[in-house]
Amino acid sequence: MSDSHGGHGALAHHFEDLEQQREAHTLGMWAFLVTEILFFGGLFAAYVVYRSAYPEAFANASNQLDPVLGGINTAVLIGSSFTMVLAVHAAQQRRKWAIFGWLWTTIVLGTAFLGVKYVEYHHKWEHHLIPGPNFLFEGQPGGSEQLFFALYFSMTGLHAFHMVIGAGILIWLSVLALKGRFDEPGRNAVEMAGLYWHFVDLVWIFLFPLLYLLGRHQ
Amino acid sequence: MNPLSGIFALAVQTYPGSGTAPLFPPSASTISGEVDALYWFLIGVSVFFSALICALVIGFSVRFRRRPGVHATPIEGSLPLELLWTIVPLGIAMVIFIWGAKVYFRTVKVPSNAMQIEVTGKQWMWKVQHPTGQREINDLHVPVGVPIKLRMISEDVIHSYFIPAFRIKRDVVPGRYSTAWFEATEPGEYHLFCAEYCGTKHSQMIGRVYALDPVDYQRWLSGTVAGETPKQAGEKLFASLRCDTCHNTQSGARGPDLAGLWGSEVALRSGGTVRFDADYVRESILNPAAKIVKGYEPLMPSYSGQVSEEQLLALIAHLESLSAPQGAKDRP
Amino acid sequence: MTAPSASAAPSFAPRDNYLTADYSWRSWLLTVDHKRIGILYLLSVTGFFFLGGLFAVLLRLELATPQGDLVQAETYNKLFTMHGLVMIFFFLVPSIPGVLGNFFVPIMIGAKDMAFPRLNLLSWYVYMIGGLVSFLAIITGGVDTGWTFYAPYSSTYANSNVALTAVGVFITGFSSILTGLNIIVTVHKMRAPGMTWFRMPLFVWAHYATSVIMILGTPVLAITILLLALERLFHIGIFDPKLGGDPVLFQHLFWFYSHPAVYIMILPAMGVISELVAAFSRKRIFGYSFVAFSSLAIAVLGFLVWGHHMFLSGQSVYAGVVFSVLSFLVAIPSAVKVFNWSATLYKGSVQLSTPMMYVIGFLGLFTIGGLTGLFLACLGLDVHVHDTYFVVAHFHYIMVGGAVMAFLGGLHYWWPKMFGKMYPEALGKFSAVVVFIGFNLTFFPQFLLGYLGMPRRYHAYPEEFGVLNVLSSAGASILGIGYLLPMAYLLWSLRYGPEAEQNPWGAKGLEWEKAPTPPPTFNFDATPIVTQEAYAYADDLPPEESRTQARLV
Ligand code: HEA
Ligand code: HEA
Ligand code: CUA
Ligand SMILES: [Cu+2]
């Protein structure tokens, strides 16, 4: 299965022209992002239901999260979205080294995000805040606080998983960039990856206030 | 409605022992006649439309069958017809909806003079306690002519309490109370089924419902060991679990006085209110931190794991009896 | 890959087509040709259908006697669970879109392929992997939660392979998403010049609507199943009332997908019926745009009625009322379609060929199935019939009497195009009749059983339900034979059947008029240019007849 069918370069066999191909890719990506929204949507729905059922427990539990680390991560992620825009821009100008450079900046920022996430998860682990039989909240078995952490881990875990996938795609694209795949017109893979990356960023922009900030006391 | 229904009727009649093979369930409660009426109406609608569609399709297929030299006549469509067959079914559907909703409201609105029976479902049995204290498993004895309210909860998975002859059914869910009510009209012995799939012996979670004349019911009651009534049991528990150390009428008690609260709205520390009902009491006992009453501290310990569902029902019955004043009785 | 040749091959030599392009295994398993992928789907859904059917046969054998003596309760529970799961997720959902949709949507709009051919292949692999994982779960012990996976039974109490099955269903969901995505983009971006939206065959409209549901609904199922698996493995508490979790939330999330999913199963079937009715009455579908838009109306409204599966679950009374009224509304577009199909036959030139026999079966049975849906949507009645055999009868009337009939009808209609062979017509009609009779005998008694109060998922039942159950089991064996027959003669036709012409039915549509039989790898010799509406049967009429456009009423 070679990537381009026949000798037409960037144009796949079943499209009439590059314009059509490009539009198809873009529409496909948007449709995919819609499915992603609904994928996270199920979790957001569960979150809203339980948050309104157990406001106190959720507020208490959310106090265990570190808004500073969360805030840093938000900044890192927004930064990575910015560098991603630069990568897309470079791709439009077909400057392969610039593409490579900006993609890697984005990857590094993404990895930094995951690193901070790891620190946070580790902290929860040490404080018995992982849902399950060993869960303890302030030394107690804990009731609905566990629900908060179940949702916290599901939501941020799914988000982090998307980041890992995204970073993988970016690495792959950076290799293709060096091979000169984006030197010819009609290649919009970087742009598509950009859409995806911004989407993942956007999800975090919702997660951060919902999980870290809402209902905080002190 | 269906070309084959006649054949079934025939087959059923000629089958040996068909006397024991009914085609229609007994109708034995105040609601069952209404549900049946709705059913027959819908059968009528269905027969009409199925017959119409069959007649049109078969009629046209025969009348306009392909013949050499005869062509189809091109027809685009017709707005009046489209409107007709949008609006007429819509109208019929709305009639069904409103009628159905009315019947449904009757099945959810419990008469205020209903006699309350507590039901606990678990894999795979139904445990029942009468207000007079009698307990039974899987069976249910009820007097005819008295509205019966079932307060039900499950100890494990979801079950569903289903008495076909009374046309009632309600899911029995863990963690929250559900209610159903009926009033039997015909004395007799009826099926009781668990209708929600609940594991291996789902099909064995069945029993009998005995609708008895009030006299027979009294006789049954007196022939059965009564034990404590839920109310009495609840009162004892309230003392033995030391609820009364905090919930009492002394000034400076650590917890709110619970008398007279049933059915009222309680103000919460986090703002908002909550209705003082079975679900709230249950939550207050098992997960007291979830909602804190205004003016109090979250001092109450959780009793999760220390009280069974049946004890909870008893405590609730006790608290309910503590407060029969205004507003409590006329609640559905 | 062979390059498309611009000039048509000489007509006297047997020309190359998608089947003969290459014979190697590799060329099939790595194909990106939507037609070959359609064939791959055909093979796999057939396999799953017979697997699900085998479970059904065992179910009916057990239910032939009241005592529950053939298999143990545990086994019985696994049987209906796996029957439901296999039939829904691995047979009916992918059946029409995967086989007929894949094969014909691109051809019908004049495209060379789907927009994303490799994604298309990937979606088949994802489906097969999901299927294999589930199959593994089945042979290593099975699952017994019912296809609905209700928590907390599934999350905490069941002792069967819930997690593995959930993973299988989860994976398969992505196949559905990919298929939907592909069809949406294909329909938007790959139409041939002149193929405007309102020139598209209704089959394509139906698939478009289906795909919208697939991409909006399936992700929610995926996340729900994922949460279930997490709950099961790590006991995180989301659906566990002991931690304040809510088992009813699971039902909301599940039905948010699974109700729209029933329209994923019926809309493509409706698309097939539109094509067949037009072709065998030689007429344009009556009220084309109403039929087209009703598909979209169903797709949209279908997302708002999930709560009608939960009238008795403890959701609020008012929620119940809203879900009930919306369920009645979603029934209307289906009614519109049924009436339009019937009206199309009026003054047509109706040919009662095998596919048309299935159409007539569909119309009758779908109507009964749909009308009994009204019983269920009606609050007061659902209190009695919920979770009884009445529901079982309702959905088999729609899914087996409706969707499976349409699938068989469509398969018979397009078989000549797909394989270039004809099947024995008399045998075809005969088995359509057998299926119809067997079907009614199987499922009609279940309506009576349901109203009598027989709960579903019962391994044993009171004596008095015996007679009706025996009838039902007898019917199932007739039905089984009815399904084995087409399987046999269609296979026979591949080798011994007479060659099919390019357009054996004299039907309209790019797939019949422009694409050779069987189509070449890129479908057409040259990109077709569309100048007509769909179903332009009037164009073939002698001039004086086509001018007298008949007025109705
Ligand atoms: C392809 C599958 C399919 C389809 C298309 C439908 C279509 C419909 N379904 Fe069904 N349904 C299922 C598959 C399907 N269903 C399944 C699998 C279940 C059970 C799941 C489980 O619990 O395991 C179920 C269960 C189910 C329930 C829950 C029952 C319960 O558990 O208590 C309800 C309740 O409202 C319902 C309603 C409807 C309605 C109103 C329609 C409507 O869309 C039907 C519309 C069609 C018509 C109305 C017929 C044509 C109309 C006419 C000829 C004109 C006359 C019309 C009028 C007067 C309005 N269905
Ligand atoms: C597309 C969906 C689909 C299809 C096609 C079918 C097809 C059939 N189904 Fe089923 N069914 C469901 C979807 C479907 N079903 C679902 C979702 C449930 C609910 C599950 C749950 O509760 O969780 C269900 C439940 C269900 C029950 C209820 C079980 C219970 O609640 O206890 C029954 C009982 O009769 C039944 C019967 C049948 C029969 C007889 C067929 C027949 O149409 C099958 C015919 C096919 C064959 C017979 C196979 C072909 C032949 C062979 C394999 C050769 C051997 C056979 C012979 C020699 C006879 N199905
Ligand atoms: Cu309890 Cu089914
Ligand atoms: Cu539904």
Coordinates of C-alpha atoms and ligand atoms in Angstrom, one line a residue, chain C residues 49-54 56-57 59-60 63 76 80-81 83-85 87-88 91-92 145-148 265 389 392 395-396 399-400 404 439 442-443 446 455-459 472 476-481 483-484, ligand 2:
Chain C
F49 CA -25.4 -13.6 11.3
F50 CA -25.3 -17.4 11.3
L51 CA -23.4 -17.3 14.6
G52 CA -26.1 -15.1 16.1
G53 CA -28.7 -17.3 14.4
L54 CA -27.2 -20.4 16.0
A56 CA -31.2 -17.9 18.5
V57 CA -31.9 -21.5 17.6
L59 CA -32.7 -20.0 22.7
R60 CA -35.8 -21.2 20.9
L63 CA -38.0 -22.2 25.3
Y76 CA -29.3 -19.5 28.7
F80 CA -29.4 -14.3 24.7
T81 CA -26.7 -11.9 25.6
H83 CA -27.3 -13.4 20.4
G84 CA -28.2 -9.8 21.0
L85 CA -24.6 -8.5 20.9
M87 CA -26.8 -9.6 15.9
I88 CA -26.7 -5.9 16.7
F91 CA -24.4 -8.1 12.1
L92 CA -27.1 -5.5 11.7
T145 CA -25.3 -9.3 31.2
G146 CA -27.8 -8.9 28.4
W147 CA -26.8 -6.8 25.4
T148 CA -27.7 -3.7 27.4
M265 CA -30.1 -0.2 11.6
Y389 CA -41.9 -10.4 25.1
V392 CA -38.9 -8.6 22.0
F395 CA -37.9 -5.1 17.8
H396 CA -37.7 -8.4 15.9
M399 CA -35.1 -5.6 12.8
V400 CA -35.7 -9.0 11.4
V404 CA -33.0 -8.1 7.5
F439 CA -41.0 -15.0 10.6
T442 CA -41.9 -17.0 15.3
F443 CA -42.6 -13.6 16.4
Q446 CA -44.5 -13.2 21.3
P455 CA -40.9 -11.3 31.0
R456 CA -38.0 -11.4 28.6
R457 CA -34.7 -13.0 29.4
Y458 CA -36.5 -15.8 31.2
H459 CA -34.9 -19.2 31.1
S472 CA -42.7 -19.5 18.2
A476 CA -38.0 -20.2 14.2
S477 CA -37.0 -23.5 12.5
I478 CA -39.0 -22.6 9.4
L479 CA -37.3 -19.2 9.5
G480 CA -33.9 -20.9 9.8
I481 CA -34.6 -22.9 6.7
Y483 CA -32.4 -18.1 5.6
L484 CA -30.3 -21.2 4.6
Ligands
HEA2 C1 -30.5 -7.9 14.2 C2 -30.9 -8.3 15.3 C3 -31.5 -9.7 15.6 C4 -31.8 -10.7 14.7 C5 -31.6 -10.9 13.3 C6 -32.5 -11.7 15.6 C7 -33.0 -12.9 15.1 C8 -33.6 -13.8 15.9 N1 -33.9 -13.7 17.3 FE1 -33.3 -12.2 18.5 N2 -32.7 -10.7 19.7 C9 -32.0 -9.6 19.3 C10 -31.7 -9.2 18.0 C11 -31.9 -10.0 16.9 N3 -32.5 -11.3 16.9 C12 -31.7 -8.8 20.4 C13 -31.0 -7.5 20.4 C14 -32.2 -9.5 21.5 C15 -32.2 -9.0 23.0 C16 -31.1 -9.7 23.7 C17 -31.1 -9.4 25.1 O1 -32.1 -9.5 25.8 O2 -30.0 -8.9 25.7 C18 -32.9 -10.7 21.0 C19 -33.5 -11.6 21.8 C20 -34.2 -12.7 21.3 C21 -35.1 -13.5 22.1 C22 -35.4 -13.3 23.6 C23 -34.6 -14.0 24.5 C24 -35.0 -13.7 25.9 O3 -35.4 -12.5 26.2 O4 -35.0 -14.6 26.8 C25 -35.5 -14.5 21.3 C26 -36.4 -15.6 21.7 O5 -37.1 -16.1 20.9 C27 -34.9 -14.3 20.0 C28 -35.1 -15.1 18.9 C29 -34.6 -14.8 17.6 C30 -34.9 -15.7 16.5 C31 -35.6 -16.9 16.5 C32 -34.2 -15.0 15.4 C33 -34.2 -15.5 14.0 O6 -34.5 -14.5 13.1 C34 -32.8 -16.1 13.7 C35 -32.9 -16.8 12.4 C36 -31.6 -17.3 12.0 C37 -31.2 -18.6 12.0 C38 -32.2 -19.7 12.4 C39 -29.8 -19.0 11.6 C40 -29.8 -19.7 10.3 C41 -29.5 -21.1 10.4 C42 -28.6 -21.9 11.1 C43 -27.6 -21.3 12.1 C44 -28.5 -23.3 10.9 C45 -29.1 -24.1 12.1 C46 -30.5 -23.9 12.3 C47 -31.5 -24.8 12.0 C48 -31.3 -26.1 11.4 C49 -33.0 -24.5 12.4 N4 -34.1 -13.2 20.1

